[in-house]
CSV table of N, CA and C in Angstrom, one decimal:
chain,number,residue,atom,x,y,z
A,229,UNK,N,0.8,-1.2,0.0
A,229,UNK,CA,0.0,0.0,0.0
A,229,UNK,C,0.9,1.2,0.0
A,230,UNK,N,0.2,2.3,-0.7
A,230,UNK,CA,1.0,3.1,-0.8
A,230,UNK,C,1.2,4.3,0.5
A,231,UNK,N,2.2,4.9,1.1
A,231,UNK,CA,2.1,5.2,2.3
A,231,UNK,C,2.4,6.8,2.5
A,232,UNK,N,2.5,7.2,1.1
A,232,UNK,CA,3.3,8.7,1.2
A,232,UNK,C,3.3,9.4,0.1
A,233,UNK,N,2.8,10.7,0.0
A,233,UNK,CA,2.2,11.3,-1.5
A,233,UNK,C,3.4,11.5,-2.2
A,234,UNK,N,5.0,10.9,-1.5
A,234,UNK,CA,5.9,11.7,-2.6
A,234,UNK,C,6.5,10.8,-3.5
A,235,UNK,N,6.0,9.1,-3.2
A,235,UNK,CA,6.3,8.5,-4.4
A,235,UNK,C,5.9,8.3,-5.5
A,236,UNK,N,6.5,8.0,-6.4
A,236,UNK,CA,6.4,8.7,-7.7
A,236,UNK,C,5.3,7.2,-8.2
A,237,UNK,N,5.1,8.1,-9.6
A,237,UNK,CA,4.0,6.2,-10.2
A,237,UNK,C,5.1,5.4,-10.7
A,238,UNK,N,4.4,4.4,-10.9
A,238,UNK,CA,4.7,3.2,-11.8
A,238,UNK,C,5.6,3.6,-12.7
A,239,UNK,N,6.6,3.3,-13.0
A,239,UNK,CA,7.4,3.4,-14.4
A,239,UNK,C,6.7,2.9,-15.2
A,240,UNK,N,7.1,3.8,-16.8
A,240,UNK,CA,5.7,3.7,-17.9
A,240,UNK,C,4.3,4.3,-17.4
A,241,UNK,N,4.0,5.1,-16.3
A,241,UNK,CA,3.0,5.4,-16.2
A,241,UNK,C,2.6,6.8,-15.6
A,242,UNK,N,2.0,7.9,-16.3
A,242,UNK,CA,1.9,8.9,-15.1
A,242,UNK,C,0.9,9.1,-14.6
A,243,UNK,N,0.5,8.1,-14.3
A,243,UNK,CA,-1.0,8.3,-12.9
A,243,UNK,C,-0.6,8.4,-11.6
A,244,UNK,N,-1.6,9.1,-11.2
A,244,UNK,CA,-1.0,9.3,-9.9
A,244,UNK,C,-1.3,8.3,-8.9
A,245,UNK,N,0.0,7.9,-8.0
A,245,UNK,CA,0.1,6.9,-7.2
A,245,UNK,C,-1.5,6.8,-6.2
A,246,UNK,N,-1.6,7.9,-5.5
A,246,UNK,CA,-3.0,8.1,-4.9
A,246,UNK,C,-4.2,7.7,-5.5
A,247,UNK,N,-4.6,7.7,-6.7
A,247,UNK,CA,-5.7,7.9,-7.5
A,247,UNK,C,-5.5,5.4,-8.0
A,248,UNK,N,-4.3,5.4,-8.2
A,248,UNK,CA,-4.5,3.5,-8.5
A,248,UNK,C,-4.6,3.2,-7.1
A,249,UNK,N,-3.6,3.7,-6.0
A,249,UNK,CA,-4.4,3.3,-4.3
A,249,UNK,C,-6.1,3.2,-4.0
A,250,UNK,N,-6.8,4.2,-5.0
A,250,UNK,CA,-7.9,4.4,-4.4
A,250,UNK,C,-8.9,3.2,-5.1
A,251,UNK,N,-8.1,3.3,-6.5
A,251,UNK,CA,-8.8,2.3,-7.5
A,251,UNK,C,-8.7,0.8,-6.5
A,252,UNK,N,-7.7,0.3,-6.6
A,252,UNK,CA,-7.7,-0.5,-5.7
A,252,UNK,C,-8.3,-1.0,-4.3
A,253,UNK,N,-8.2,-0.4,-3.9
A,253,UNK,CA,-8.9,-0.3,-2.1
A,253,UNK,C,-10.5,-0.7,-2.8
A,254,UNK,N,-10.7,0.7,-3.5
A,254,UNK,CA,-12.7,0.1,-3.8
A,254,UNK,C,-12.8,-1.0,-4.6
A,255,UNK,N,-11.7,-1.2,-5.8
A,255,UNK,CA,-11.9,-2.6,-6.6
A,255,UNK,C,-12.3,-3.3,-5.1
A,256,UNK,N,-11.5,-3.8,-4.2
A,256,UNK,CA,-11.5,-5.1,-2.8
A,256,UNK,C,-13.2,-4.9,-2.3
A,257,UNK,N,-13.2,-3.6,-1.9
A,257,UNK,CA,-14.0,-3.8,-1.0
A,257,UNK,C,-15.3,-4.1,-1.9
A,258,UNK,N,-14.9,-3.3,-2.8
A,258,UNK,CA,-16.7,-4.2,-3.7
A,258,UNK,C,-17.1,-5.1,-4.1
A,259,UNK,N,-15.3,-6.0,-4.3
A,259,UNK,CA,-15.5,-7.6,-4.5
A,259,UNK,C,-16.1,-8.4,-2.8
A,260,UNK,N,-15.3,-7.0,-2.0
A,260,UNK,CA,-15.6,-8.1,-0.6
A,260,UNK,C,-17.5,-7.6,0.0
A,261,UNK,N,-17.9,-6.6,-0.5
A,261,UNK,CA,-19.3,-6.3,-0.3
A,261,UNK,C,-20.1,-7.4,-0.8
A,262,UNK,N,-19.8,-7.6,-2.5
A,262,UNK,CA,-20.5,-8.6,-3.1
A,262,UNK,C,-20.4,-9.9,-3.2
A,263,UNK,N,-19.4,-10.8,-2.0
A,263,UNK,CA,-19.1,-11.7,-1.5
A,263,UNK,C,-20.2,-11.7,-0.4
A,264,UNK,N,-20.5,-10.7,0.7
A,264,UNK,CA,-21.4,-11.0,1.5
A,264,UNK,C,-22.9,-11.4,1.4
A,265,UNK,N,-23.2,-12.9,1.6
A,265,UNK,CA,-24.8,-13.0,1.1
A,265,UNK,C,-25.7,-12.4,2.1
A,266,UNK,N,-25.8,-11.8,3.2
A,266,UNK,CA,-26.5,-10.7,3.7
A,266,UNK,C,-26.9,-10.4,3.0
A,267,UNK,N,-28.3,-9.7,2.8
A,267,UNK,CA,-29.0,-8.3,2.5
A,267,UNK,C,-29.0,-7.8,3.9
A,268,UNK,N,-28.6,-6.3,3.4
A,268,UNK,CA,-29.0,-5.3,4.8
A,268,UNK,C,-29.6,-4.6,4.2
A,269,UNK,N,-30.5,-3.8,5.2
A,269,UNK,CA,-31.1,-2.5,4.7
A,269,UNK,C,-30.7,-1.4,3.5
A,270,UNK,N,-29.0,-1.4,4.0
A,270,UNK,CA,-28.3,0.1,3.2
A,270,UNK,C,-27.4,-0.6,2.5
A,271,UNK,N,-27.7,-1.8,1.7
A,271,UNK,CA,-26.3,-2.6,0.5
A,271,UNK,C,-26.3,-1.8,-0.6
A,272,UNK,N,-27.8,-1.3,-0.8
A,272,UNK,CA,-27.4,-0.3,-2.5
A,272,UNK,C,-26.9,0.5,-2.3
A,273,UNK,N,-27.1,1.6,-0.9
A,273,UNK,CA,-26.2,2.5,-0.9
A,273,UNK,C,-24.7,2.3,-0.9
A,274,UNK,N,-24.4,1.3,-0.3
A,274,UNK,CA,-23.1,1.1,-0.1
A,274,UNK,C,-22.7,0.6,-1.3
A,275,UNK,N,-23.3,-0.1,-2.5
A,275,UNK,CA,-23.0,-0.4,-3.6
A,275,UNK,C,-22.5,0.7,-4.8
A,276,UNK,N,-24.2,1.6,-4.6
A,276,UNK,CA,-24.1,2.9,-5.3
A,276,UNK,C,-22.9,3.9,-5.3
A,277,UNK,N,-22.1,4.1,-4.0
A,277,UNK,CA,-21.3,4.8,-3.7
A,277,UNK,C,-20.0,4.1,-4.0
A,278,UNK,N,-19.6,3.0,-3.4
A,278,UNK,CA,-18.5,2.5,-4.2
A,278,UNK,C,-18.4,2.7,-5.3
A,279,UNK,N,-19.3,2.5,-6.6
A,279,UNK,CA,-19.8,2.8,-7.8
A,279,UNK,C,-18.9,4.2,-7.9
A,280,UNK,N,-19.5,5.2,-7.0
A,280,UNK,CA,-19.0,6.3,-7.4
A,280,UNK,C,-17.9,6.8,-6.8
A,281,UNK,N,-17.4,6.2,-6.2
A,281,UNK,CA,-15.7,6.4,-5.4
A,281,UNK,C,-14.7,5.7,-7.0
A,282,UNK,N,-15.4,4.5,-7.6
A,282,UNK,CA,-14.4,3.9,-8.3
A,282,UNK,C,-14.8,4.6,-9.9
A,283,UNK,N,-15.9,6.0,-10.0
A,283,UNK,CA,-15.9,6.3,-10.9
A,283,UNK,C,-14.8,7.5,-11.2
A,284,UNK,N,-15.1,7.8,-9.8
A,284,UNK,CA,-14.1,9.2,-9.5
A,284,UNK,C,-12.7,8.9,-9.6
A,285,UNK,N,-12.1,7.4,-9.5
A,285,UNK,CA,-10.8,7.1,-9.7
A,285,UNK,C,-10.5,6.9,-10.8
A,286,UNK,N,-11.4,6.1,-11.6
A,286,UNK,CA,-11.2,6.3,-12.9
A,286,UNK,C,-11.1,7.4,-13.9
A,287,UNK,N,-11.8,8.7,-13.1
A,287,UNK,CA,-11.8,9.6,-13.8
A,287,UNK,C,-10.6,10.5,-14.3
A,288,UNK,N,-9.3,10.1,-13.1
A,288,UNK,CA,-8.4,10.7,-13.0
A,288,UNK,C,-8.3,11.3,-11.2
A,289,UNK,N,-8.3,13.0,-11.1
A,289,UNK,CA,-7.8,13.0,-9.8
A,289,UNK,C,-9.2,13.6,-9.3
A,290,UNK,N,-10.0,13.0,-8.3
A,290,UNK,CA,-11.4,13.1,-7.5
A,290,UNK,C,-11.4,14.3,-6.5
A,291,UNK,N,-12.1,15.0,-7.1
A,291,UNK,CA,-12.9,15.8,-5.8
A,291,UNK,C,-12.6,15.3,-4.6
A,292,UNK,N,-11.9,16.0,-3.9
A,292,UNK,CA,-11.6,15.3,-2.1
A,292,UNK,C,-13.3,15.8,-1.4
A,293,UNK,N,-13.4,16.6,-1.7
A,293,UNK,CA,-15.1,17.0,-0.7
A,293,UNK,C,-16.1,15.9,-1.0
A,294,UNK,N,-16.0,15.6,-2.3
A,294,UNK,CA,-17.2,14.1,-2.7
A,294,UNK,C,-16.4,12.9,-2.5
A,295,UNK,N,-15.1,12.8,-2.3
A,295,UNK,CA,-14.6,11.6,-1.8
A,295,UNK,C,-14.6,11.3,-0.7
A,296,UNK,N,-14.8,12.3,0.0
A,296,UNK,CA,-14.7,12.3,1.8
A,296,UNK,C,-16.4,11.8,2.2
A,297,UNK,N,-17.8,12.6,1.0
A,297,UNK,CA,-18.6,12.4,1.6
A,297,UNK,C,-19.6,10.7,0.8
A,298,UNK,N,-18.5,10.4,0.0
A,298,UNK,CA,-18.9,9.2,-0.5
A,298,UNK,C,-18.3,8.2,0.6
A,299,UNK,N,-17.1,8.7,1.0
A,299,UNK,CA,-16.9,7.6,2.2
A,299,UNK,C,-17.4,7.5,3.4
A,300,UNK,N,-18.0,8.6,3.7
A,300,UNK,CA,-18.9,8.6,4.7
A,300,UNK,C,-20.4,7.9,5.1
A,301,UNK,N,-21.0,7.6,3.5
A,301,UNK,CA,-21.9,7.1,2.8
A,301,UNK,C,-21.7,5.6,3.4
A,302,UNK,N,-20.8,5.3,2.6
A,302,UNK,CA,-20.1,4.3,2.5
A,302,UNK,C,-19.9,3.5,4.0
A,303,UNK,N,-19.4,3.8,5.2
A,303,UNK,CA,-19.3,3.5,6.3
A,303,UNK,C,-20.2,3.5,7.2
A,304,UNK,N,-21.9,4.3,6.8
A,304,UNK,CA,-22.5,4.4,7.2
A,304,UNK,C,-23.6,3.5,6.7
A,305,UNK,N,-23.3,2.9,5.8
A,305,UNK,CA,-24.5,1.9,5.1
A,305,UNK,C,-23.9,0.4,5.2
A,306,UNK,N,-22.3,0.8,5.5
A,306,UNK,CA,-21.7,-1.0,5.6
A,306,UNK,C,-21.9,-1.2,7.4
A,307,UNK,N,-22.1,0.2,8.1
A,307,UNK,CA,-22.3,0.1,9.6
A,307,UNK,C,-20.9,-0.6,10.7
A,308,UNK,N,-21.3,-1.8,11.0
A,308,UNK,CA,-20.3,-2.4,12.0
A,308,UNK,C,-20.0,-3.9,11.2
A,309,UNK,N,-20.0,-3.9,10.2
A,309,UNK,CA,-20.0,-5.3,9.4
A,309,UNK,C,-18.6,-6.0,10.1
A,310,UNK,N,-18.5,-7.0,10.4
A,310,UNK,CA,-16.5,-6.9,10.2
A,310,UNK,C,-16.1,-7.4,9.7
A,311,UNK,N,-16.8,-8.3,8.7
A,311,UNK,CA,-16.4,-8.7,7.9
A,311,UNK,C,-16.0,-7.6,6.4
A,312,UNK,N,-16.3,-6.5,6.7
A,312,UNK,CA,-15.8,-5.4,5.6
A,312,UNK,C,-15.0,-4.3,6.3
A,313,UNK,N,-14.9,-4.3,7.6
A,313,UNK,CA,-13.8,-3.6,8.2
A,313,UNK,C,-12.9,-3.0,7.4
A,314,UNK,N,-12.1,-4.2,7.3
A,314,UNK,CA,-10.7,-4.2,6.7
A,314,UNK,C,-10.5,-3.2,4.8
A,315,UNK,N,-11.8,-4.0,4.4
A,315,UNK,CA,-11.5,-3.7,3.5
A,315,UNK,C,-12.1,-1.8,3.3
A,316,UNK,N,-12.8,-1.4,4.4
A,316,UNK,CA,-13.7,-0.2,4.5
A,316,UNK,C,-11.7,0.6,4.8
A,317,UNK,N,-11.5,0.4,5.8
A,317,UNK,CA,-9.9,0.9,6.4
A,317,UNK,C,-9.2,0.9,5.4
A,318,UNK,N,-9.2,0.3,4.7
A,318,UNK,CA,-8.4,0.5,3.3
A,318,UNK,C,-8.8,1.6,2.3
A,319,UNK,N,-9.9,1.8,2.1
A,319,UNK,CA,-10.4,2.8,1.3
A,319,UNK,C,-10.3,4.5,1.9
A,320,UNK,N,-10.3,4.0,3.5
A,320,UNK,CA,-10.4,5.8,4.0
A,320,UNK,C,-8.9,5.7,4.3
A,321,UNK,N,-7.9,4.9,4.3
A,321,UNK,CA,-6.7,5.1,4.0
A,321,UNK,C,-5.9,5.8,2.7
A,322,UNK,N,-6.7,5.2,1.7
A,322,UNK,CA,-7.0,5.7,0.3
A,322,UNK,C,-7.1,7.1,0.1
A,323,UNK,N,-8.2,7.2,0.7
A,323,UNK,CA,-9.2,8.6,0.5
A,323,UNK,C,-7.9,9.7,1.2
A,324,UNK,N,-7.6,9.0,2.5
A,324,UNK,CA,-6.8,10.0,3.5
A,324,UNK,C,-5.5,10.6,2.4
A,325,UNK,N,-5.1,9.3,1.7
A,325,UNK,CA,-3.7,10.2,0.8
A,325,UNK,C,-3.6,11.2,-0.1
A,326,UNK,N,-5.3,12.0,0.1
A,326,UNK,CA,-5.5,13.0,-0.8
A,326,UNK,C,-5.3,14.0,0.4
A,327,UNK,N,-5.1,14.1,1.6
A,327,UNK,CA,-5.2,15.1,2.1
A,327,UNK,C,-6.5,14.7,3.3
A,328,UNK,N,-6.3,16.1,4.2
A,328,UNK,CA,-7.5,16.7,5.4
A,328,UNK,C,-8.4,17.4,4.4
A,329,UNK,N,-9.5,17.1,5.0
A,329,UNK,CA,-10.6,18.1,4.9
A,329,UNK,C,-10.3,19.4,5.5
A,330,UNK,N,-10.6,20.7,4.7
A,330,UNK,CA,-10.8,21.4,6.2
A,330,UNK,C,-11.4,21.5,7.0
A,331,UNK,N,-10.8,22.4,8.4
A,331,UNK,CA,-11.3,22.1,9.7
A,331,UNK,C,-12.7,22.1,9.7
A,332,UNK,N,-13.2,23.2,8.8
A,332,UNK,CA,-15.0,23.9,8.7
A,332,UNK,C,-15.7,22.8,7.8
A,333,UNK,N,-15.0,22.2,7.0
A,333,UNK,CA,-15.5,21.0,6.0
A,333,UNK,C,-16.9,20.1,6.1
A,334,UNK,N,-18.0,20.1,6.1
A,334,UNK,CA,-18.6,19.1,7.0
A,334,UNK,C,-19.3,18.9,5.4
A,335,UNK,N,-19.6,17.4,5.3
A,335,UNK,CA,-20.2,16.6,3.9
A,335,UNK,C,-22.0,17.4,3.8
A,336,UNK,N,-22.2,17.6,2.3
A,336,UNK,CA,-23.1,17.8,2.0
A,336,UNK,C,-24.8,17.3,2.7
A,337,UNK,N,-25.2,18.1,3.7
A,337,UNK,CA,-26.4,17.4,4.6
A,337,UNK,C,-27.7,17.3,3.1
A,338,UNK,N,-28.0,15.9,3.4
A,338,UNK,CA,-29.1,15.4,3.1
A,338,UNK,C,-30.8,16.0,3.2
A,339,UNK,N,-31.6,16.8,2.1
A,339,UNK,CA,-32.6,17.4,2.9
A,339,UNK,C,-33.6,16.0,3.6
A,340,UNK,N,-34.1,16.9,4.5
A,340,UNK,CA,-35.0,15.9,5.3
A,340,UNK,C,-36.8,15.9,5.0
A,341,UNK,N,-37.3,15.0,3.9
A,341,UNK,CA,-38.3,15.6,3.6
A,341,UNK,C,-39.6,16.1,4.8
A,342,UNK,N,-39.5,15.5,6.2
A,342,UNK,CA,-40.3,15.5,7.1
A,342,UNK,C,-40.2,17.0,7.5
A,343,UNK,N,-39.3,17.6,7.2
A,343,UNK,CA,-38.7,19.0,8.1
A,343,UNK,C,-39.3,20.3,7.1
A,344,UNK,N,-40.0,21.0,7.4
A,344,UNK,CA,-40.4,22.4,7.2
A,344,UNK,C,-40.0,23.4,6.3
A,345,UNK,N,-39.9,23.8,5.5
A,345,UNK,CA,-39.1,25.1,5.0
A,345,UNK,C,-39.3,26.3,5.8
């Protein structure tokens, strides 16, 4: 795994080291989500979102504000699994080698249809 933004890519390649870490980490954890025969409540979300963490990688270099709030997504619909632990730790490991959020940073709130304008 890769541990530090200052090594360089792959020879023959200029992608950035952070961006194949990330591809990676969600390739696992999607193979290890859709290994679990569980249905839970929040699997499409967690499906949906991997989706879009590994679209964002492939895109090239991802929005940290939608990567931070896709993984938030993400850990909140896989819950306490532990059997996806490992592979969840790996992706916000991923996510983390883009950087901190800032301090004021907080992920896009969800409207609540029950709530009033």
């Amino acid at each position: 795994m890769l541990r530090s933004l200052g090594q360089r890519p792959v020879t023959g390649s200029d992608e950035d080291p952070r961006v194949a870490e990330l591809r990676t980490a969600v390739a696992r954890l999607r193979r290890e989500l859709a290994a679990v025969p569980a249905d839970f409540p929040d699997r499409v979300i967690a499906e949906d979102e991997l989706a879009a963490l590994a679209a964002m990688a492939a895109g090239g270099l991802p929005e940290i504000p939608r990567l931070r709030s896709s993984l938030l997504l993400v850990a909140g619909a896989i819950g306490s699994m532990s059997a996806l632990a490992r592979g969840l730790s790996q992706v916000r490991d991923a996510v983390d080698l883009f950087g901190e959020p800032p301090r004021d940073w907080a992920p896009p709130r969800r409207p609540d249809p029950d709530e009033r304008p």
